[in-house]
Tab-separated table of C-alpha atoms in Angstrom:
chain	number	residue	atom	x	y	z
A	13	MET	CA	0.000	0.000	0.000
A	14	ASP	CA	2.807	2.382	0.853
A	15	ARG	CA	4.433	1.548	-2.388
A	16	ASN	CA	1.432	2.820	-4.387
A	17	ARG	CA	1.385	6.037	-2.411
A	18	GLU	CA	5.062	6.582	-3.024
A	19	HIS	CA	4.577	5.889	-6.707
A	20	SER	CA	1.758	8.392	-6.971
A	21	LYS	CA	3.777	10.993	-5.078
A	22	SER	CA	6.809	10.612	-7.268
A	23	HIS	CA	4.878	11.235	-10.489
A	24	PRO	CA	3.306	14.606	-10.951
A	25	SER	CA	-0.414	14.384	-11.514
A	26	LYS	CA	-1.393	14.725	-15.168
A	27	LYS	CA	-4.698	16.169	-16.102
A	28	ILE	CA	-6.619	13.915	-18.403
A	29	LYS	CA	-8.858	15.728	-20.801
A	30	MET	CA	-12.127	13.913	-21.221
A	31	PRO	CA	-14.422	14.897	-24.058
A	32	ARG	CA	-17.789	16.204	-23.023
A	33	LYS	CA	-20.485	13.668	-23.436
A	34	SER	CA	-23.364	14.787	-25.534
A	35	PHE	CA	-26.824	13.341	-25.480
A	36	ARG	CA	-29.054	13.139	-28.528
A	37	LEU	CA	-32.651	12.084	-28.186
A	38	CYS	CA	-33.577	9.856	-31.116
A	39	GLN	CA	-36.708	8.289	-32.461
A	40	ARG	CA	-36.798	4.943	-34.276
A	41	ASN	CA	-39.506	3.711	-36.609
A	42	GLU	CA	-39.772	1.323	-39.573
A	43	TYR	CA	-37.775	3.720	-41.779
A	44	GLY	CA	-34.766	4.193	-39.484
A	45	THR	CA	-33.403	6.336	-36.663
A	46	PHE	CA	-34.110	10.076	-36.663
A	47	SER	CA	-33.007	12.922	-34.478
A	48	PHE	CA	-35.982	13.809	-32.287
A	49	GLY	CA	-35.613	17.559	-32.702
A	50	ASP	CA	-34.902	17.608	-36.429
A	51	ARG	CA	-36.908	14.920	-38.201
A	52	CYS	CA	-35.051	15.580	-41.459
A	53	LEU	CA	-31.760	14.539	-39.851
A	54	MET	CA	-31.644	10.805	-40.490
A	55	LEU	CA	-28.966	8.985	-38.510
A	56	LYS	CA	-29.507	5.465	-39.837
A	57	THR	CA	-31.884	4.113	-42.481
A	58	THR	CA	-33.529	0.729	-42.861
A	59	SER	CA	-33.783	-1.319	-46.037
A	60	LEU	CA	-37.515	-0.503	-46.178
A	61	TYR	CA	-36.719	3.215	-46.342
A	62	ARG	CA	-34.016	2.667	-48.967
A	63	GLU	CA	-36.385	0.572	-51.114
A	64	LYS	CA	-39.137	3.177	-50.854
A	65	TYR	CA	-36.666	5.977	-51.635
A	66	ASN	CA	-35.274	4.082	-54.661
A	67	ARG	CA	-38.772	3.341	-55.964
A	68	THR	CA	-39.803	6.980	-55.644
A	69	SER	CA	-36.572	8.196	-57.245
A	70	LEU	CA	-36.896	5.708	-60.100
A	71	GLY	CA	-40.487	6.813	-60.708
A	72	LEU	CA	-39.449	10.464	-60.886
A	73	ALA	CA	-36.497	9.632	-63.152
A	74	LEU	CA	-38.709	7.621	-65.510
A	75	ASP	CA	-41.287	10.432	-65.620
A	76	ASN	CA	-38.514	12.865	-66.535
A	77	TYR	CA	-37.101	10.386	-69.092
A	78	ASN	CA	-40.523	9.919	-70.739
A	79	GLU	CA	-41.082	13.685	-70.879
A	80	LEU	CA	-37.710	14.160	-72.588
A	81	MET	CA	-38.529	11.343	-75.019
A	82	ARG	CA	-41.720	13.185	-76.007
A	83	ARG	CA	-39.602	16.256	-76.704
A	84	GLY	CA	-37.414	14.279	-79.107
A	85	MET	CA	-34.549	13.210	-76.874
A	86	LEU	CA	-33.932	10.072	-78.950
A	87	THR	CA	-32.595	12.221	-81.781
A	88	TRP	CA	-30.186	14.228	-79.624
A	89	GLU	CA	-26.492	13.649	-80.146
A	90	ALA	CA	-25.816	13.596	-76.397
A	91	TYR	CA	-28.448	10.882	-75.906
A	92	THR	CA	-27.026	8.653	-78.633
A	93	LYS	CA	-23.613	9.059	-77.036
A	94	HIS	CA	-24.768	8.190	-73.493
A	95	HIS	CA	-27.862	6.000	-73.934
A	96	LEU	CA	-26.046	2.837	-72.825
A	97	ALA	CA	-24.914	4.508	-69.595
A	98	ILE	CA	-28.442	5.804	-68.956
A	99	ASN	CA	-30.014	2.394	-69.517
A	100	SER	CA	-27.426	0.615	-67.363
A	101	SER	CA	-27.960	3.135	-64.541
A	102	LEU	CA	-31.709	2.560	-64.641
A	103	GLN	CA	-31.127	-1.198	-64.635
A	104	ILE	CA	-28.823	-0.941	-61.593
A	105	ILE	CA	-31.562	0.912	-59.699
A	106	ARG	CA	-34.160	-1.690	-60.763
A	107	ASN	CA	-31.885	-4.511	-59.570
A	108	SER	CA	-31.352	-2.872	-56.175
A	109	ILE	CA	-35.111	-2.391	-55.791
A	110	GLN	CA	-35.651	-6.054	-56.666
A	111	LYS	CA	-33.147	-7.178	-54.004
A	112	TYR	CA	-34.803	-5.004	-51.355
A	113	LYS	CA	-38.231	-6.315	-52.401
A	114	GLU	CA	-37.149	-9.957	-52.176
A	115	ARG	CA	-35.750	-9.418	-48.674
A	116	ARG	CA	-38.853	-7.522	-47.560
A	117	LEU	CA	-41.229	-10.190	-48.866
A	118	GLN	CA	-39.112	-12.941	-47.343
A	119	ALA	CA	-39.442	-11.264	-43.931
A	120	GLY	CA	-43.150	-10.664	-44.576
A	121	MET	CA	-43.650	-7.786	-42.127
A	122	PHE	CA	-44.149	-4.769	-44.412
A	123	TYR	CA	-45.956	-4.284	-47.705
A	124	LEU	CA	-45.634	-1.308	-50.054
A	125	VAL	CA	-48.909	-0.289	-51.665
A	126	PRO	CA	-49.493	2.628	-54.076
A	127	TYR	CA	-51.490	5.498	-52.576
A	128	THR	CA	-55.126	5.523	-53.584
A	129	GLU	CA	-54.882	9.260	-54.217
A	130	GLY	CA	-51.875	10.739	-55.957
A	131	GLU	CA	-48.434	9.266	-56.371
A	132	GLY	CA	-46.168	7.537	-53.909
A	133	LEU	CA	-46.104	4.414	-51.792
A	134	GLU	CA	-47.809	3.608	-48.531
A	135	THR	CA	-46.341	1.157	-46.029
A	136	ARG	CA	-48.767	-1.378	-44.611
A	137	THR	CA	-48.172	-3.793	-41.780
A	138	HIS	CA	-50.148	-5.576	-39.078
A	139	LEU	CA	-47.932	-3.907	-36.483
A	140	TYR	CA	-49.826	-0.635	-36.963
A	141	HIS	CA	-53.144	-1.936	-35.650
A	142	MET	CA	-52.519	-4.994	-33.456
A	143	PRO	CA	-50.180	-6.121	-30.665
A	144	LEU	CA	-46.805	-7.647	-31.537
A	145	LYS	CA	-47.682	-11.272	-30.664
A	146	GLU	CA	-50.847	-11.136	-32.710
A	147	ALA	CA	-49.053	-9.461	-35.629
A	148	LEU	CA	-46.314	-12.113	-35.622
A	149	ARG	CA	-48.929	-14.890	-35.558
A	150	LYS	CA	-50.719	-13.245	-38.490
A	151	ARG	CA	-47.398	-12.954	-40.356
A	152	ARG	CA	-46.667	-16.671	-39.837
A	153	GLN	CA	-50.112	-17.549	-41.221
A	154	GLU	CA	-49.578	-15.341	-44.273
A	155	MET	CA	-46.118	-16.796	-44.902
A	156	LYS	CA	-47.563	-20.322	-44.687
A	157	ARG	CA	-50.348	-19.418	-47.151
A	158	ARG	CA	-47.856	-17.756	-49.504
A	159	LYS	CA	-45.606	-20.832	-49.434
A	160	GLN	CA	-48.572	-23.100	-50.231
A	161	LEU	CA	-49.613	-20.862	-53.134
A	162	LEU	CA	-46.068	-20.758	-54.512
A	163	ASP	CA	-45.750	-24.545	-54.267
A	164	ALA	CA	-49.114	-25.000	-55.980
A	165	SER	CA	-48.213	-22.578	-58.772
A	166	ASP	CA	-44.839	-24.295	-59.283
A	167	ASN	CA	-46.552	-27.684	-59.554
A	168	SER	CA	-49.156	-26.336	-61.977
A	169	LYS	CA	-46.421	-24.772	-64.140
A	170	GLU	CA	-44.595	-28.101	-64.329
A	171	TYR	CA	-47.854	-29.865	-65.210
A	172	SER	CA	-48.746	-27.264	-67.845
A	173	ASN	CA	-45.258	-27.503	-69.402
A	174	ILE	CA	-45.602	-31.290	-69.688
A	175	LEU	CA	-49.133	-30.926	-71.044
A	176	ASP	CA	-47.991	-28.300	-73.580
A	177	SER	CA	-45.211	-30.511	-74.856
A	178	MET	CA	-47.638	-33.421	-75.248
A	179	LEU	CA	-50.405	-31.382	-76.876
A	180	ARG	CA	-48.337	-29.495	-79.383
A	181	PRO	CA	-48.014	-32.327	-81.931
A	182	SER	CA	-51.678	-33.279	-81.540
A	183	VAL	CA	-52.812	-29.660	-81.921
A	184	LYS	CA	-50.686	-29.349	-85.048
A	185	MET	CA	-52.280	-32.510	-86.454
A	186	LEU	CA	-55.761	-31.200	-85.640
A	187	VAL	CA	-55.083	-27.869	-87.356
A	188	MET	CA	-53.646	-29.616	-90.426
A	189	TYR	CA	-56.626	-31.999	-90.569
A	190	THR	CA	-59.099	-29.090	-90.285
A	191	LEU	CA	-57.340	-27.041	-92.986
A	192	SER	CA	-57.099	-30.006	-95.342
A	193	SER	CA	-60.827	-30.725	-94.799
A	194	ILE	CA	-61.682	-27.097	-95.647
A	195	VAL	CA	-59.533	-27.173	-98.789
A	196	LEU	CA	-61.018	-30.524	-99.852
A	197	GLY	CA	-64.554	-29.182	-99.255
A	198	CYS	CA	-63.808	-26.102	-101.408
A	199	VAL	CA	-62.429	-28.293	-104.191
A	200	ILE	CA	-65.521	-30.528	-104.138
A	201	LEU	CA	-67.887	-27.525	-104.194
A	202	CYS	CA	-66.044	-25.813	-107.043
A	203	PHE	CA	-66.007	-28.845	-109.362
């Protein structure tokens, strides 16, 4: 014990500068984390927000693109020079939206629905109007129904592909038989 006291006495005390701690009140919702005072200040976004933002941005870009096409953009020299870059940029945005959509539908909690009035997307979820346990139970039921529908549609596609491959030769024979009968009937009537 004396040794520690001697050690502390021999070294002059150094002042340690500690940064002041700041406190920021935040609010979290399905779109991300926002500063409570300034709702425009977004600290962290969720994939739902990014998908909705990309969809809205793509819609505005396509509206602008279509308006420029009506004005004759396809004949512009600058467009012919950069049309591949424009199309690839639009495709990159579409691919990112598709990835976000697949993840969102796999989780099954949120659905994006177009507004009934005007443009934009509305987020729908069971969490808005029922308790968490009930909403999760409802989500499990919907996911089970969706899986059954997907399995049924996959089976029906396989069956229809097999049926199509079997019917194609017979349909061709039926069409040929019908056409030859019509031609033969016309020949008999004419002579």
